mmCIF file of C-alpha atoms in Angstrom:
data_model
loop_
_atom_site.group_PDB
_atom_site.id
_atom_site.type_symbol
_atom_site.label_atom_id
_atom_site.label_comp_id
_atom_site.label_asym_id
_atom_site.label_seq_id
_atom_site.Cartn_x
_atom_site.Cartn_y
_atom_site.Cartn_z
ATOM 1 C CA UNK A 15 51.200 -54.008 -73.189
ATOM 2 C CA UNK A 16 51.739 -55.619 -69.809
ATOM 3 C CA UNK A 17 55.275 -54.222 -69.709
ATOM 4 C CA UNK A 18 53.963 -50.720 -70.343
ATOM 5 C CA UNK A 19 51.400 -51.109 -67.567
ATOM 6 C CA UNK A 20 54.015 -52.395 -65.134
ATOM 7 C CA UNK A 21 56.316 -49.469 -65.953
ATOM 8 C CA UNK A 22 53.481 -46.974 -65.493
ATOM 9 C CA UNK A 23 52.558 -48.628 -62.204
ATOM 10 C CA UNK A 24 56.180 -48.500 -61.006
ATOM 11 C CA UNK A 25 56.534 -44.839 -61.996
ATOM 12 C CA UNK A 26 53.255 -44.071 -60.234
ATOM 13 C CA UNK A 27 54.522 -45.684 -57.037
ATOM 14 C CA UNK A 28 57.756 -43.703 -57.358
ATOM 15 C CA UNK A 29 55.855 -40.414 -57.726
ATOM 16 C CA UNK A 30 53.650 -41.321 -54.761
ATOM 17 C CA UNK A 31 56.761 -42.033 -52.671
ATOM 18 C CA UNK A 32 58.204 -38.628 -53.584
ATOM 19 C CA UNK A 33 54.950 -36.904 -52.588
ATOM 20 C CA UNK A 34 54.972 -38.743 -49.253
ATOM 21 C CA UNK A 35 58.550 -37.650 -48.555
ATOM 22 C CA UNK A 36 57.964 -34.056 -49.664
ATOM 23 C CA UNK A 37 56.486 -32.629 -46.397
ATOM 24 C CA UNK A 38 59.287 -34.017 -44.217
ATOM 25 C CA UNK A 39 61.905 -32.960 -46.774
ATOM 26 C CA UNK A 40 60.479 -29.435 -46.844
ATOM 27 C CA UNK A 41 60.555 -29.178 -43.044
ATOM 28 C CA UNK A 42 64.116 -30.544 -42.986
ATOM 29 C CA UNK A 43 65.265 -28.058 -45.616
ATOM 30 C CA UNK A 44 63.458 -25.091 -44.055
ATOM 31 C CA UNK A 45 64.423 -25.609 -40.418
ATOM 32 C CA UNK A 46 67.820 -27.335 -40.760
ATOM 33 C CA UNK A 47 69.546 -26.881 -44.101
ATOM 34 C CA UNK A 48 68.562 -23.226 -44.587
ATOM 35 C CA UNK A 49 69.689 -22.052 -41.087
ATOM 36 C CA UNK A 50 72.858 -24.111 -41.448
ATOM 37 C CA UNK A 51 73.568 -22.483 -44.793
ATOM 38 C CA UNK A 52 72.989 -19.024 -43.294
ATOM 39 C CA UNK A 53 75.429 -19.768 -40.460
ATOM 40 C CA UNK A 54 78.051 -20.939 -42.952
ATOM 41 C CA UNK A 55 77.495 -17.799 -45.059
ATOM 42 C CA UNK A 56 77.746 -15.423 -42.069
ATOM 43 C CA UNK A 57 80.965 -17.123 -40.948
ATOM 44 C CA UNK A 58 82.695 -15.569 -43.993
ATOM 45 C CA UNK A 59 81.432 -12.054 -43.291
ATOM 46 C CA UNK A 60 83.402 -9.285 -41.646
ATOM 47 C CA UNK A 61 82.184 -7.347 -38.611
ATOM 48 C CA UNK A 62 82.867 -4.252 -36.580
ATOM 49 C CA UNK A 63 81.863 -3.210 -33.086
ATOM 50 C CA UNK A 64 78.289 -2.450 -34.107
ATOM 51 C CA UNK A 65 77.526 -4.109 -37.471
ATOM 52 C CA UNK A 66 78.111 -7.104 -39.735
ATOM 53 C CA UNK A 67 79.681 -6.431 -43.125
ATOM 54 C CA UNK A 68 78.510 -8.842 -45.860
ATOM 55 C CA UNK A 69 81.323 -10.096 -48.025
ATOM 56 C CA UNK A 70 83.862 -12.882 -48.128
ATOM 57 C CA UNK A 71 86.795 -13.115 -45.730
ATOM 58 C CA UNK A 72 88.698 -15.851 -43.955
ATOM 59 C CA UNK A 73 89.558 -13.527 -41.080
ATOM 60 C CA UNK A 74 87.175 -15.255 -38.668
ATOM 61 C CA UNK A 75 88.702 -18.688 -39.247
ATOM 62 C CA UNK A 76 92.193 -17.258 -38.965
ATOM 63 C CA UNK A 77 91.212 -15.533 -35.716
ATOM 64 C CA UNK A 78 89.908 -18.824 -34.283
ATOM 65 C CA UNK A 79 93.353 -20.419 -34.545
ATOM 66 C CA UNK A 80 95.294 -17.294 -33.670
ATOM 67 C CA UNK A 81 98.408 -18.308 -31.749
ATOM 68 C CA UNK A 82 98.074 -22.034 -32.518
ATOM 69 C CA UNK A 83 101.283 -21.998 -34.572
ATOM 70 C CA UNK A 84 103.429 -21.563 -31.470
ATOM 71 C CA UNK A 85 105.344 -24.771 -30.861
ATOM 72 C CA UNK A 86 104.865 -26.296 -27.413
ATOM 73 C CA UNK A 87 102.016 -23.977 -26.432
ATOM 74 C CA UNK A 88 98.352 -24.759 -27.112
ATOM 75 C CA UNK A 89 96.240 -21.816 -28.185
ATOM 76 C CA UNK A 90 93.007 -20.890 -26.447
ATOM 77 C CA UNK A 91 90.911 -22.543 -29.151
ATOM 78 C CA UNK A 92 92.668 -25.907 -28.930
ATOM 79 C CA UNK A 93 92.495 -25.821 -25.139
ATOM 80 C CA UNK A 94 88.779 -25.061 -25.327
ATOM 81 C CA UNK A 95 88.131 -27.834 -27.844
ATOM 82 C CA UNK A 96 90.226 -30.180 -25.701
ATOM 83 C CA UNK A 97 88.163 -29.304 -22.622
ATOM 84 C CA UNK A 98 84.917 -29.853 -24.527
ATOM 85 C CA UNK A 99 86.134 -33.175 -25.912
ATOM 86 C CA UNK A 100 87.211 -34.229 -22.413
ATOM 87 C CA UNK A 101 83.705 -33.660 -21.064
ATOM 88 C CA UNK A 102 82.240 -35.472 -24.057
ATOM 89 C CA UNK A 103 84.414 -38.556 -23.558
ATOM 90 C CA UNK A 104 83.894 -38.696 -19.776
ATOM 91 C CA UNK A 105 80.130 -38.314 -20.013
ATOM 92 C CA UNK A 106 79.979 -40.819 -22.887
ATOM 93 C CA UNK A 107 81.934 -43.432 -20.918
ATOM 94 C CA UNK A 108 79.891 -43.026 -17.711
ATOM 95 C CA UNK A 109 76.522 -42.939 -19.481
ATOM 96 C CA UNK A 110 77.540 -45.974 -21.564
ATOM 97 C CA UNK A 111 78.276 -48.032 -18.462
ATOM 98 C CA UNK A 112 75.130 -46.867 -16.660
ATOM 99 C CA UNK A 113 72.911 -47.113 -19.728
ATOM 100 C CA UNK A 114 74.128 -50.598 -20.626
ATOM 101 C CA UNK A 115 73.738 -51.873 -17.053
ATOM 102 C CA UNK A 116 70.237 -50.445 -16.643
ATOM 103 C CA UNK A 117 69.152 -51.665 -20.080
ATOM 104 C CA UNK A 118 70.528 -55.139 -19.366
ATOM 105 C CA UNK A 119 68.631 -55.279 -16.092
ATOM 106 C CA UNK A 120 65.383 -54.168 -17.714
ATOM 107 C CA UNK A 121 65.710 -56.452 -20.735
ATOM 108 C CA UNK A 122 67.003 -59.672 -19.186
ATOM 109 C CA UNK A 123 66.485 -59.556 -15.424
ATOM 110 C CA UNK A 124 62.910 -58.247 -15.296
ATOM 111 C CA UNK A 125 60.616 -61.086 -16.293
ATOM 112 C CA UNK A 126 57.250 -59.428 -17.005
ATOM 113 C CA UNK A 127 56.604 -56.786 -19.638
ATOM 114 C CA UNK A 128 54.376 -54.860 -17.204
ATOM 115 C CA UNK A 129 57.204 -54.498 -14.703
ATOM 116 C CA UNK A 130 59.560 -53.502 -17.522
ATOM 117 C CA UNK A 131 57.144 -50.767 -18.505
ATOM 118 C CA UNK A 132 56.827 -49.540 -14.909
ATOM 119 C CA UNK A 133 60.587 -49.451 -14.322
ATOM 120 C CA UNK A 134 61.220 -47.824 -17.693
ATOM 121 C CA UNK A 135 58.640 -45.156 -16.850
ATOM 122 C CA UNK A 136 60.476 -44.514 -13.572
ATOM 123 C CA UNK A 137 63.625 -43.809 -15.583
ATOM 124 C CA UNK A 138 61.759 -41.093 -17.497
ATOM 125 C CA UNK A 139 60.472 -39.265 -14.402
ATOM 126 C CA UNK A 140 63.422 -36.792 -14.304
ATOM 127 C CA UNK A 141 62.445 -35.653 -17.814
ATOM 128 C CA UNK A 142 59.152 -34.366 -16.473
ATOM 129 C CA UNK A 143 60.969 -31.286 -15.144
ATOM 130 C CA UNK A 144 63.169 -28.675 -16.797
ATOM 131 C CA UNK A 145 66.897 -29.306 -17.240
ATOM 132 C CA UNK A 146 67.667 -26.042 -15.469
ATOM 133 C CA UNK A 147 65.626 -27.075 -12.426
ATOM 134 C CA UNK A 148 67.392 -30.429 -12.290
ATOM 135 C CA UNK A 149 70.768 -28.701 -12.486
ATOM 136 C CA UNK A 150 69.939 -26.161 -9.787
ATOM 137 C CA UNK A 151 68.741 -28.983 -7.525
ATOM 138 C CA UNK A 152 72.356 -30.097 -7.158
ATOM 139 C CA UNK A 153 73.471 -26.764 -5.676
ATOM 140 C CA UNK A 154 71.966 -27.318 -2.185
ATOM 141 C CA UNK A 155 73.570 -30.761 -2.145
ATOM 142 C CA UNK A 156 77.065 -29.982 -3.437
ATOM 143 C CA UNK A 157 77.691 -26.441 -2.096
ATOM 144 C CA UNK A 158 80.152 -25.607 0.681
ATOM 145 C CA UNK A 159 77.253 -25.460 3.108
ATOM 146 C CA UNK A 160 75.289 -28.109 1.270
ATOM 147 C CA UNK A 161 73.835 -31.326 2.570
ATOM 148 C CA UNK A 162 76.780 -33.511 1.527
ATOM 149 C CA UNK A 163 79.422 -31.314 3.153
ATOM 150 C CA UNK A 164 77.351 -30.971 6.317
ATOM 151 C CA UNK A 165 76.907 -34.739 6.495
ATOM 152 C CA UNK A 166 80.610 -35.444 5.953
ATOM 153 C CA UNK A 167 81.590 -32.936 8.622
ATOM 154 C CA UNK A 168 78.881 -34.183 10.963
ATOM 155 C CA UNK A 169 80.150 -37.779 10.909
ATOM 156 C CA UNK A 170 83.761 -36.613 11.203
ATOM 157 C CA UNK A 171 85.065 -37.650 7.751
ATOM 158 C CA UNK A 172 86.134 -34.105 6.857
ATOM 159 C CA UNK A 173 87.064 -31.066 8.903
ATOM 160 C CA UNK A 174 86.580 -28.473 6.158
ATOM 161 C CA UNK A 175 83.999 -28.249 3.352
ATOM 162 C CA UNK A 176 85.034 -29.939 0.111
ATOM 163 C CA UNK A 177 85.336 -27.220 -2.530
ATOM 164 C CA UNK A 178 85.495 -29.363 -5.670
ATOM 165 C CA UNK A 179 81.984 -30.764 -5.307
ATOM 166 C CA UNK A 180 80.415 -27.681 -6.902
ATOM 167 C CA UNK A 181 81.504 -25.331 -9.681
ATOM 168 C CA UNK A 182 84.102 -27.795 -10.915
ATOM 169 C CA UNK A 183 84.669 -30.436 -13.580
ATOM 170 C CA UNK A 184 83.115 -32.974 -11.211
ATOM 171 C CA UNK A 185 79.835 -31.093 -10.915
ATOM 172 C CA UNK A 186 79.685 -30.514 -14.683
ATOM 173 C CA UNK A 187 80.176 -34.217 -15.452
ATOM 174 C CA UNK A 188 77.677 -35.170 -12.738
ATOM 175 C CA UNK A 189 75.040 -32.853 -14.199
ATOM 176 C CA UNK A 190 75.657 -34.108 -17.738
ATOM 177 C CA UNK A 191 75.277 -37.720 -16.609
ATOM 178 C CA UNK A 192 72.122 -36.873 -14.678
ATOM 179 C CA UNK A 193 70.573 -35.046 -17.617
ATOM 180 C CA UNK A 194 71.547 -37.320 -20.489
ATOM 181 C CA UNK A 195 71.799 -40.939 -19.330
ATOM 182 C CA UNK A 196 68.294 -41.612 -20.633
ATOM 183 C CA UNK A 197 69.490 -40.886 -24.170
ATOM 184 C CA UNK A 198 71.810 -43.873 -23.816
ATOM 185 C CA UNK A 199 69.304 -46.160 -22.096
ATOM 186 C CA UNK A 200 66.538 -45.928 -24.697
ATOM 187 C CA UNK A 201 68.418 -47.106 -27.840
ATOM 188 C CA UNK A 202 70.381 -49.794 -25.979
ATOM 189 C CA UNK A 203 67.221 -51.133 -24.323
ATOM 190 C CA UNK A 204 65.494 -51.142 -27.709
ATOM 191 C CA UNK A 205 68.353 -53.154 -29.228
ATOM 192 C CA UNK A 206 68.405 -55.637 -26.359
ATOM 193 C CA UNK A 207 64.660 -56.237 -26.569
ATOM 194 C CA UNK A 208 65.135 -57.289 -30.204
ATOM 195 C CA UNK A 209 67.622 -60.034 -29.304
ATOM 196 C CA UNK A 210 66.163 -63.492 -29.827
ATOM 197 C CA UNK A 211 66.099 -65.153 -26.405
ATOM 198 C CA UNK A 212 66.671 -68.515 -28.074
ATOM 199 C CA UNK A 213 70.238 -67.406 -28.783
ATOM 200 C CA UNK A 214 70.842 -66.995 -25.057
ATOM 201 C CA UNK A 215 69.298 -70.391 -24.342
ATOM 202 C CA UNK A 216 71.480 -71.991 -27.026
ATOM 203 C CA UNK A 217 74.598 -70.381 -25.570
ATOM 204 C CA UNK A 218 73.677 -71.624 -22.106
ATOM 205 C CA UNK A 219 72.997 -75.152 -23.410
ATOM 206 C CA UNK A 220 76.442 -75.196 -25.033
ATOM 207 C CA UNK A 221 78.125 -74.338 -21.737
ATOM 208 C CA UNK A 222 78.770 -70.627 -22.252
ATOM 209 C CA UNK A 223 79.236 -68.622 -19.083
ATOM 210 C CA UNK A 224 77.360 -65.418 -18.376
ATOM 211 C CA UNK A 225 80.363 -63.297 -19.370
ATOM 212 C CA UNK A 226 80.847 -65.261 -22.606
ATOM 213 C CA UNK A 227 77.191 -64.788 -23.499
ATOM 214 C CA UNK A 228 77.435 -61.098 -22.708
ATOM 215 C CA UNK A 229 80.615 -60.564 -24.731
ATOM 216 C CA UNK A 230 79.828 -62.756 -27.740
ATOM 217 C CA UNK A 231 76.064 -62.319 -28.127
ATOM 218 C CA UNK A 232 74.535 -59.415 -26.208
ATOM 219 C CA UNK A 233 77.178 -56.747 -26.841
ATOM 220 C CA UNK A 234 77.557 -57.453 -30.607
ATOM 221 C CA UNK A 235 73.779 -57.433 -31.084
ATOM 222 C CA UNK A 236 73.503 -54.202 -29.060
ATOM 223 C CA UNK A 237 76.140 -52.282 -31.036
ATOM 224 C CA UNK A 238 73.594 -50.382 -33.094
ATOM 225 C CA UNK A 239 71.853 -49.104 -29.943
ATOM 226 C CA UNK A 240 75.197 -48.241 -28.351
ATOM 227 C CA UNK A 241 76.175 -46.282 -31.464
ATOM 228 C CA UNK A 242 72.909 -44.321 -31.568
ATOM 229 C CA UNK A 243 73.145 -43.529 -27.851
ATOM 230 C CA UNK A 244 76.764 -42.448 -28.288
ATOM 231 C CA UNK A 245 75.772 -40.078 -31.102
ATOM 232 C CA UNK A 246 73.097 -38.538 -28.877
ATOM 233 C CA UNK A 247 75.497 -38.044 -25.961
ATOM 234 C CA UNK A 248 78.377 -36.656 -28.015
ATOM 235 C CA UNK A 249 76.250 -34.190 -29.970
ATOM 236 C CA UNK A 250 74.448 -32.928 -26.849
ATOM 237 C CA UNK A 251 77.546 -32.502 -24.679
ATOM 238 C CA UNK A 252 79.758 -30.966 -27.362
ATOM 239 C CA UNK A 253 77.294 -28.143 -28.068
ATOM 240 C CA UNK A 254 76.026 -27.534 -24.540
ATOM 241 C CA UNK A 255 76.781 -24.262 -22.770
ATOM 242 C CA UNK A 256 73.982 -23.962 -20.198
ATOM 243 C CA UNK A 257 75.062 -26.923 -18.084
ATOM 244 C CA UNK A 258 78.713 -25.895 -18.126
ATOM 245 C CA UNK A 259 77.789 -22.310 -17.290
ATOM 246 C CA UNK A 260 75.527 -23.211 -14.351
ATOM 247 C CA UNK A 261 77.425 -26.138 -12.856
ATOM 248 C CA UNK A 262 80.858 -24.730 -13.678
ATOM 249 C CA UNK A 263 80.163 -21.370 -12.087
ATOM 250 C CA UNK A 264 80.971 -19.575 -15.374
ATOM 251 C CA UNK A 265 84.612 -20.608 -14.823
ATOM 252 C CA UNK A 266 84.968 -23.584 -17.180
ATOM 253 C CA UNK A 267 85.541 -23.122 -20.892
ATOM 254 C CA UNK A 268 83.742 -24.990 -23.656
ATOM 255 C CA UNK A 269 83.128 -24.374 -27.327
ATOM 256 C CA UNK A 270 79.411 -23.808 -26.762
ATOM 257 C CA UNK A 271 80.172 -21.310 -23.995
ATOM 258 C CA UNK A 272 82.692 -19.528 -26.223
ATOM 259 C CA UNK A 273 80.091 -19.199 -28.990
ATOM 260 C CA UNK A 274 77.531 -17.886 -26.502
ATOM 261 C CA UNK A 275 79.977 -15.245 -25.231
ATOM 262 C CA UNK A 276 80.890 -14.153 -28.750
ATOM 263 C CA UNK A 277 77.209 -13.848 -29.599
ATOM 264 C CA UNK A 278 76.594 -11.703 -26.515
ATOM 265 C CA UNK A 279 79.337 -9.351 -27.718
ATOM 266 C CA UNK A 280 77.635 -9.177 -31.154
ATOM 267 C CA UNK A 281 80.536 -10.990 -32.827
ATOM 268 C CA UNK A 282 78.153 -13.037 -34.948
ATOM 269 C CA UNK A 283 80.532 -13.898 -37.843
ATOM 270 C CA UNK A 284 83.188 -15.135 -35.408
ATOM 271 C CA UNK A 285 80.573 -17.120 -33.486
ATOM 272 C CA UNK A 286 79.303 -18.575 -36.769
ATOM 273 C CA UNK A 287 82.836 -19.637 -37.727
ATOM 274 C CA UNK A 288 83.236 -21.368 -34.374
ATOM 275 C CA UNK A 289 79.860 -23.041 -34.870
ATOM 276 C CA UNK A 290 80.966 -24.358 -38.262
ATOM 277 C CA UNK A 291 84.206 -25.720 -36.779
ATOM 278 C CA UNK A 292 82.276 -27.367 -33.932
ATOM 279 C CA UNK A 293 79.831 -28.890 -36.413
ATOM 280 C CA UNK A 294 82.703 -30.311 -38.473
ATOM 281 C CA UNK A 295 84.281 -31.769 -35.347
ATOM 282 C CA UNK A 296 81.020 -33.415 -34.264
ATOM 283 C CA UNK A 297 80.363 -34.702 -37.791
ATOM 284 C CA UNK A 298 83.794 -36.357 -37.852
ATOM 285 C CA UNK A 299 83.022 -38.119 -34.576
ATOM 286 C CA UNK A 300 79.603 -39.216 -35.833
ATOM 287 C CA UNK A 301 81.153 -40.404 -39.097
ATOM 288 C CA UNK A 302 83.695 -42.481 -37.177
ATOM 289 C CA UNK A 303 80.920 -44.042 -35.092
ATOM 290 C CA UNK A 304 78.781 -44.864 -38.122
ATOM 291 C CA UNK A 305 81.778 -46.518 -39.824
ATOM 292 C CA UNK A 306 81.960 -48.999 -36.938
ATOM 293 C CA UNK A 307 78.298 -50.030 -37.000
ATOM 294 C CA UNK A 308 75.581 -49.837 -39.638
ATOM 295 C CA UNK A 309 72.777 -48.130 -37.705
ATOM 296 C CA UNK A 310 70.306 -48.142 -40.602
ATOM 297 C CA UNK A 311 68.936 -51.482 -39.464
ATOM 298 C CA UNK A 312 68.095 -49.867 -36.117
ATOM 299 C CA UNK A 313 66.115 -46.976 -37.595
#
């Protein structure tokens, strides 16, 4: 009798757990899985200049890699994906260094929790304004007649305005770092705050230097936060087209920008095929990152 009661109690808890997960699962299915399935379905449709033709065709995927079979010459798609991946890696590396340094300072160099809270709040101030406004704010600084060029010419370091400060790869990377560094700081800081300070004291008592403590204790225990921050940065940069369009002067190619252009020309099936390929590329990167570190303990 007791076994029957325990089984009924266990099944009741299981049903209750399913009911608790149902609202979030429904939202996830309605606003993520369903649109994703529609994009995948449309990617196999045909299209003309003025309409989409439901059906099944691989023409869009073939068109994406058109010309990629030429030996020694990269096609437009591979060049575009290479450019997007380049921005992703550069922004990831810079935000990782900045995010780790800032998180380390907040977690281990600031003594009081009140000051940590104040300094952490200061890091979030840029998020109080729109991304577009923060991007446009760089134009008066980096332009040919901007503040930086005027200052450099005024003190005699340059004779002519520096052209590569704006509408270039430099300005795109700078804007990405400005907009997204916080996504690297938050998970790393969270991981560092969970580190038992007694481990650091034990390492110091055993004669470990600061670099040894950093390399053997802090970095390994912060890997989950680094992985989560890396996923945020990679997924944001790989799909972004607004930042590249504004800061690149509409002259720099990216996969997100290519999809946006195809959508503006009503080439929805081709844009959907590119979106599927971009999603697969990002998922492979995320899969590789999650193979290195088990981030479930961080969530």
